[in-house]
Coordinates of N, CA and C in Angstrom, one line a residue:
X1 N 126.6 115.7 79.8 CA 125.1 116.0 79.8 C 124.5 115.6 81.1
X2 N 123.6 116.4 81.6 CA 123.0 116.1 82.9 C 122.1 114.9 82.8
X3 N 121.9 114.2 83.9 CA 121.0 113.0 84.0 C 119.6 113.5 84.1
X4 N 118.7 112.9 83.4 CA 117.3 113.3 83.4 C 116.5 112.7 84.6
X5 N 115.5 113.4 85.1 CA 114.6 112.9 86.1 C 113.6 112.0 85.4
X6 N 112.8 111.2 86.3 CA 111.8 110.4 85.7 C 110.8 111.1 84.9
X7 N 110.4 112.3 85.4 CA 109.4 113.1 84.7 C 110.0 113.6 83.3
X8 N 111.2 113.9 83.3 CA 111.9 114.3 82.0 C 111.9 113.2 81.1
X9 N 112.3 112.0 81.6 CA 112.3 110.8 80.7 C 110.9 110.5 80.2
X10 N 109.9 110.7 81.0 CA 108.5 110.5 80.6 C 108.1 111.4 79.4
X11 N 108.6 112.7 79.5 CA 108.4 113.6 78.4 C 109.1 113.2 77.1
X12 N 110.3 112.6 77.3 CA 111.1 112.1 76.1 C 110.3 110.9 75.5
X13 N 109.8 110.1 76.4 CA 109.0 108.9 75.9 C 107.8 109.4 75.1
X14 N 107.1 110.4 75.6 CA 105.9 110.9 74.9 C 106.3 111.4 73.5
X15 N 107.4 112.1 73.4 CA 107.8 112.6 72.1 C 108.2 111.5 71.2
X16 N 108.9 110.5 71.8 CA 109.4 109.3 71.0 C 108.2 108.5 70.5
X17 N 107.2 108.3 71.3 CA 106.1 107.4 70.9 C 104.9 108.1 70.2
X18 N 104.9 109.4 70.2 CA 103.7 110.1 69.7 C 104.0 111.1 68.5
X19 N 105.3 111.3 68.3 CA 105.6 112.3 67.2 C 106.5 111.6 66.1
X20 N 106.6 112.2 65.0 CA 107.4 111.7 63.9 C 108.8 112.3 63.9
X21 N 109.1 113.1 65.0 CA 110.4 113.7 65.1 C 111.5 112.6 65.1
X22 N 112.7 113.0 64.6 CA 113.8 112.1 64.5 C 114.4 112.0 65.9
X23 N 115.1 110.9 66.1 CA 115.8 110.6 67.4 C 116.7 111.7 67.8
X24 N 117.5 112.3 66.9 CA 118.4 113.3 67.3 C 117.7 114.6 67.7
X25 N 116.6 114.9 67.0 CA 115.8 116.1 67.3 C 115.2 116.0 68.7
X26 N 114.6 114.8 69.0 CA 114.0 114.6 70.4 C 115.1 114.7 71.4
X27 N 116.3 114.1 71.2 CA 117.4 114.2 72.1 C 117.8 115.6 72.4
X28 N 117.9 116.4 71.3 CA 118.4 117.8 71.4 C 117.4 118.6 72.2
X29 N 116.1 118.4 72.0 CA 115.1 119.2 72.7 C 115.1 118.9 74.2
X30 N 115.6 117.7 74.6 CA 115.6 117.3 76.0 C 117.0 117.3 76.6
X31 N 118.0 117.7 75.9 CA 119.3 117.9 76.4 C 120.0 116.6 76.7
X32 N 119.7 115.5 75.9 CA 120.4 114.2 76.1 C 121.0 113.8 74.7
X33 N 121.8 112.8 74.7 CA 122.3 112.3 73.5 C 121.3 111.4 72.8
X34 N 121.4 111.3 71.5 CA 120.4 110.4 70.8 C 120.7 108.9 71.2
X35 N 121.9 108.6 71.6 CA 122.3 107.2 72.0 C 121.5 106.9 73.3
X36 N 121.5 107.9 74.3 CA 120.8 107.7 75.5 C 119.3 107.4 75.3
X37 N 118.7 108.2 74.4 CA 117.3 108.0 74.0 C 117.1 106.6 73.4
X38 N 117.9 106.2 72.5 CA 117.8 104.9 71.9 C 117.9 103.8 72.9
X39 N 118.9 103.9 73.8 CA 119.1 102.9 74.9 C 117.9 102.8 75.8
X40 N 117.3 104.0 76.2 CA 116.2 104.0 77.1 C 115.0 103.4 76.4
X41 N 114.8 103.7 75.1 CA 113.7 103.2 74.3 C 113.8 101.7 74.2
X42 N 115.0 101.2 73.9 CA 115.2 99.7 73.8 C 114.9 99.0 75.2
X43 N 115.5 99.6 76.2 CA 115.4 99.0 77.6 C 113.9 98.9 78.0
X44 N 113.1 99.9 77.7 CA 111.8 100.0 78.2 C 110.7 99.6 77.2
X45 N 111.1 99.2 76.0 CA 110.2 98.8 75.0 C 109.3 99.9 74.4
X46 N 109.9 101.1 74.2 CA 109.1 102.2 73.6 C 108.9 101.9 72.1
X47 N 107.8 102.3 71.6 CA 107.4 102.0 70.2 C 107.3 103.4 69.5
X48 N 107.8 103.5 68.3 CA 107.6 104.6 67.5 C 106.1 104.6 66.9
X49 N 105.6 105.8 66.5 CA 104.2 105.8 66.0 C 104.1 104.8 64.8
X50 N 103.1 104.0 64.8 CA 102.9 103.0 63.7 C 103.5 101.7 63.9
X51 N 104.4 101.6 64.9 CA 105.1 100.3 65.1 C 104.1 99.4 65.9
X52 N 104.1 98.1 65.6 CA 103.2 97.2 66.3 C 104.1 96.3 67.2
X53 N 103.6 95.9 68.4 CA 104.4 95.0 69.2 C 104.6 93.7 68.4
X54 N 105.6 92.9 68.7 CA 105.8 91.7 68.0 C 104.7 90.7 68.4
X55 N 104.4 89.9 67.4 CA 103.4 88.8 67.6 C 103.9 87.7 68.4
X56 N 103.1 87.0 69.1 CA 103.6 85.8 69.9 C 104.0 84.7 69.0
X57 N 105.0 84.0 69.4 CA 105.6 82.9 68.6 C 104.6 81.7 68.7
X58 N 103.9 81.4 67.6 CA 102.9 80.3 67.7 C 103.6 79.0 67.7
X59 N 104.7 78.9 67.1 CA 105.5 77.6 67.2 C 105.8 77.2 68.6
X60 N 106.2 78.2 69.4 CA 106.5 78.0 70.8 C 105.3 77.5 71.6
X61 N 104.1 78.2 71.3 CA 102.9 77.8 72.0 C 102.6 76.3 71.6
X62 N 102.7 75.9 70.4 CA 102.3 74.6 69.9 C 103.3 73.6 70.6
X63 N 104.6 73.9 70.7 CA 105.5 73.0 71.4 C 105.2 72.8 72.9
X64 N 104.7 73.9 73.5 CA 104.3 73.8 74.9 C 103.1 72.9 75.1
X65 N 102.1 73.1 74.2 CA 100.9 72.3 74.3 C 101.3 70.8 74.1
X66 N 102.2 70.5 73.1 CA 102.6 69.2 72.9 C 103.4 68.6 74.1
X67 N 104.2 69.4 74.7 CA 104.9 68.9 75.9 C 103.9 68.6 77.0
X68 N 102.9 69.4 77.2 CA 101.9 69.2 78.2 C 101.1 67.9 77.9
X69 N 100.8 67.6 76.7 CA 100.2 66.4 76.3 C 101.1 65.2 76.7
X70 N 102.4 65.3 76.3 CA 103.3 64.2 76.7 C 103.3 63.9 78.2
X71 N 103.4 65.0 78.9 CA 103.4 64.9 80.4 C 102.1 64.2 80.9
X72 N 101.0 64.6 80.3 CA 99.7 64.0 80.7 C 99.7 62.5 80.4
X73 N 100.2 62.2 79.2 CA 100.2 60.8 78.8 C 101.1 60.0 79.7
X74 N 102.2 60.6 80.1 CA 103.1 59.9 81.1 C 102.5 59.6 82.4
X75 N 101.7 60.6 82.9 CA 101.0 60.4 84.2 C 100.0 59.3 84.1
X76 N 99.2 59.3 83.0 CA 98.2 58.2 82.8 C 98.9 56.9 82.7
X77 N 100.0 56.8 82.0 CA 100.8 55.5 81.9 C 101.3 55.1 83.3
X78 N 101.7 56.0 84.1 CA 102.2 55.6 85.5 C 101.0 55.1 86.3
X79 N 99.9 55.7 86.2 CA 98.7 55.3 86.9 C 98.3 53.9 86.4
X80 N 98.3 53.7 85.1 CA 98.0 52.3 84.6 C 98.9 51.3 85.1
X81 N 100.2 51.6 85.1 CA 101.2 50.7 85.6 C 101.0 50.3 87.1
X82 N 100.6 51.3 87.9 CA 100.3 51.0 89.3 C 99.1 50.1 89.4
X83 N 98.1 50.3 88.6 CA 96.9 49.4 88.6 C 97.3 48.0 88.2
X84 N 98.1 47.9 87.1 CA 98.6 46.7 86.6 C 99.5 45.9 87.5
X85 N 100.2 46.6 88.4 CA 101.1 45.9 89.3 C 100.4 45.4 90.6
X86 N 99.1 45.4 90.5 CA 98.4 44.8 91.6 C 97.7 45.6 92.7
X87 N 97.7 46.9 92.5 CA 97.0 47.7 93.5 C 95.5 47.4 93.3
X88 N 94.8 47.2 94.4 CA 93.4 46.8 94.3 C 92.5 48.1 94.2
X89 N 91.7 48.1 93.2 CA 90.7 49.2 93.1 C 91.3 50.6 93.0
X90 N 90.4 51.5 93.1 CA 90.8 52.9 93.0 C 90.5 53.6 94.4
X91 N 91.6 54.0 95.0 CA 91.4 54.7 96.3 C 91.2 56.2 96.1
X92 N 91.0 56.9 97.2 CA 90.7 58.4 97.2 C 91.8 59.1 96.4
X93 N 93.1 58.8 96.7 CA 94.2 59.5 96.0 C 94.1 59.3 94.5
X94 N 93.8 58.0 94.1 CA 93.7 57.7 92.7 C 92.6 58.5 92.1
X95 N 91.5 58.6 92.8 CA 90.3 59.3 92.3 C 90.6 60.8 92.1
X96 N 91.4 61.4 93.1 CA 91.8 62.8 92.9 C 92.7 62.9 91.7
X97 N 93.7 62.0 91.6 CA 94.6 62.0 90.5 C 93.8 62.0 89.1
X98 N 92.9 61.1 89.1 CA 92.0 61.0 87.8 C 91.3 62.2 87.6
X99 N 90.8 62.8 88.6 CA 90.0 64.1 88.5 C 90.9 65.2 88.0
X100 N 92.1 65.3 88.5 CA 93.1 66.3 88.0 C 93.5 66.0 86.6
X101 N 93.7 64.7 86.3 CA 94.0 64.4 84.9 C 92.9 64.7 83.9
X102 N 91.7 64.5 84.3 CA 90.5 64.8 83.5 C 90.5 66.4 83.2
X103 N 90.7 67.1 84.3 CA 90.7 68.6 84.1 C 91.8 69.0 83.2
X104 N 93.0 68.4 83.4 CA 94.1 68.7 82.6 C 93.8 68.4 81.1
X105 N 93.2 67.3 80.9 CA 92.8 66.9 79.5 C 91.9 67.9 78.9
X106 N 91.0 68.4 79.7 CA 90.0 69.4 79.2 C 90.7 70.7 78.9
X107 N 91.6 71.1 79.8 CA 92.4 72.3 79.6 C 93.3 72.2 78.3
X108 N 93.9 71.1 78.2 CA 94.8 70.8 77.0 C 94.0 70.9 75.7
X109 N 92.8 70.4 75.8 CA 91.9 70.4 74.6 C 91.6 71.9 74.2
X110 N 91.3 72.7 75.2 CA 91.1 74.1 75.0 C 92.3 74.8 74.4
X111 N 93.5 74.5 75.0 CA 94.7 75.1 74.4 C 95.0 74.6 73.0
X112 N 94.7 73.4 72.7 CA 94.9 72.9 71.3 C 94.0 73.6 70.4
X113 N 92.7 73.8 70.8 CA 91.8 74.5 69.9 C 92.3 76.0 69.6
X114 N 93.0 76.5 70.6 CA 93.5 77.9 70.4 C 94.7 78.0 69.6
X115 N 95.3 76.9 69.2 CA 96.6 77.0 68.4 C 96.3 76.4 67.0
X116 N 97.0 76.9 66.1 CA 97.0 76.3 64.7 C 97.7 75.0 64.7
X117 N 97.3 74.1 63.8 CA 98.0 72.8 63.7 C 98.9 72.9 62.5
X118 N 99.9 73.9 62.6 CA 100.7 74.2 61.5 C 101.7 73.0 61.1
X119 N 102.0 72.2 62.0 CA 103.0 71.1 61.8 C 102.3 70.0 61.0
X120 N 101.0 70.0 60.8 CA 100.3 69.0 60.0 C 100.0 67.7 60.8
X121 N 100.2 67.8 62.1 CA 99.8 66.7 63.0 C 98.3 66.6 63.0
X122 N 97.8 65.3 63.1 CA 96.4 65.2 63.3 C 95.9 65.7 64.6
X123 N 94.8 66.4 64.7 CA 94.4 66.9 65.9 C 94.0 65.8 66.9
X124 N 94.2 66.0 68.1 CA 93.9 65.0 69.1 C 92.4 65.0 69.4
X125 N 91.7 63.8 69.3 CA 90.3 63.7 69.6 C 90.2 63.5 71.2
X126 N 89.8 64.6 71.9 CA 89.8 64.6 73.3 C 88.8 63.5 73.8
X127 N 87.6 63.5 73.2 CA 86.6 62.5 73.6 C 87.1 61.1 73.5
X128 N 87.7 60.8 72.4 CA 88.2 59.4 72.2 C 89.3 59.1 73.2
X129 N 90.2 60.1 73.5 CA 91.2 59.8 74.5 C 90.6 59.6 75.9
X130 N 89.6 60.4 76.2 CA 88.9 60.3 77.5 C 88.3 58.9 77.6
X131 N 87.6 58.5 76.5 CA 86.9 57.1 76.5 C 88.0 56.0 76.6
X132 N 89.1 56.1 75.9 CA 90.2 55.1 76.0 C 90.7 55.0 77.4
X133 N 90.9 56.2 78.0 CA 91.4 56.2 79.4 C 90.4 55.5 80.3
X134 N 89.1 55.8 80.2 CA 88.1 55.2 81.0 C 88.0 53.7 80.8
X135 N 88.0 53.3 79.6 CA 88.0 51.9 79.2 C 89.2 51.1 79.8
X136 N 90.3 51.7 79.7 CA 91.5 51.0 80.2 C 91.5 50.9 81.7
X137 N 91.1 51.9 82.4 CA 91.0 51.9 83.8 C 89.9 50.9 84.3
X138 N 88.8 50.8 83.6 CA 87.8 49.8 83.9 C 88.4 48.3 83.7
X139 N 89.1 48.2 82.6 CA 89.8 46.8 82.3 C 90.7 46.5 83.5
X140 N 91.5 47.4 83.9 CA 92.5 47.1 85.0 C 91.8 46.8 86.3
X141 N 90.7 47.6 86.6 CA 90.0 47.4 87.8 C 89.2 46.0 87.8
X142 N 88.6 45.7 86.6 CA 87.9 44.4 86.5 C 88.8 43.2 86.5
X143 N 90.0 43.4 86.0 CA 91.0 42.2 86.0 C 91.4 41.9 87.4
X144 N 91.4 42.9 88.3 CA 91.8 42.6 89.7 C 93.3 42.5 89.8
X145 N 93.8 42.2 91.0 CA 95.2 42.1 91.2 C 95.8 40.9 90.6
X146 N 97.1 40.9 90.1 CA 97.7 39.7 89.6 C 97.8 38.6 90.7
X147 N 97.9 37.4 90.3 CA 97.9 36.3 91.2 C 99.0 36.4 92.3
X148 N 100.1 37.0 92.0 CA 101.2 37.1 93.0 C 101.2 38.4 93.8
X149 N 100.1 39.2 93.7 CA 100.1 40.4 94.4 C 99.7 40.1 95.9
X150 N 100.3 40.9 96.8 CA 100.0 40.7 98.2 C 98.7 41.4 98.6
X151 N 98.1 41.0 99.6 CA 96.8 41.6 100.1 C 97.1 43.0 100.4
X152 N 96.1 43.8 100.0 CA 96.2 45.3 100.3 C 96.9 46.1 99.2
X153 N 97.4 45.4 98.2 CA 98.0 46.1 97.1 C 99.4 46.6 97.4
X154 N 100.4 45.9 96.9 CA 101.8 46.3 97.1 C 102.1 47.3 96.0
X155 N 102.9 48.3 96.4 CA 103.2 49.4 95.5 C 104.7 49.2 95.2
X156 N 105.1 49.5 93.9 CA 106.5 49.4 93.5 C 107.3 50.6 93.9

């Protein structure tokens, strides 16, 4: 059987996606095998009339949001550790990091609102987490460097 041009395949696709004709009938009308039409349809995601595209996997979305939360919490813990290890105050880099973390927290909150809590986990209270983060940073800043810290804030 001859190879079809792009325009001919476009006509096959129109017949496949807009008519109730059988696969063999469409193939015969266009001079190709029904196997070729089936492969082309699968390769390019053609849909028969009335078929709906698959729904997104909500479980995968929830797992991604949970992973992002864990990453966020790890970054906050690393920042807390740096402060606890004697770095004095909050410098410009830390301020930028905190700003990015705050935006990340806001984005994660929006993502969480957009997903169902199917696993039964308690929803995260963004405001409480933000307040805890701020209180912890203020504690670390108020405590100052440990007694054995070198001047200028040594970093691990």
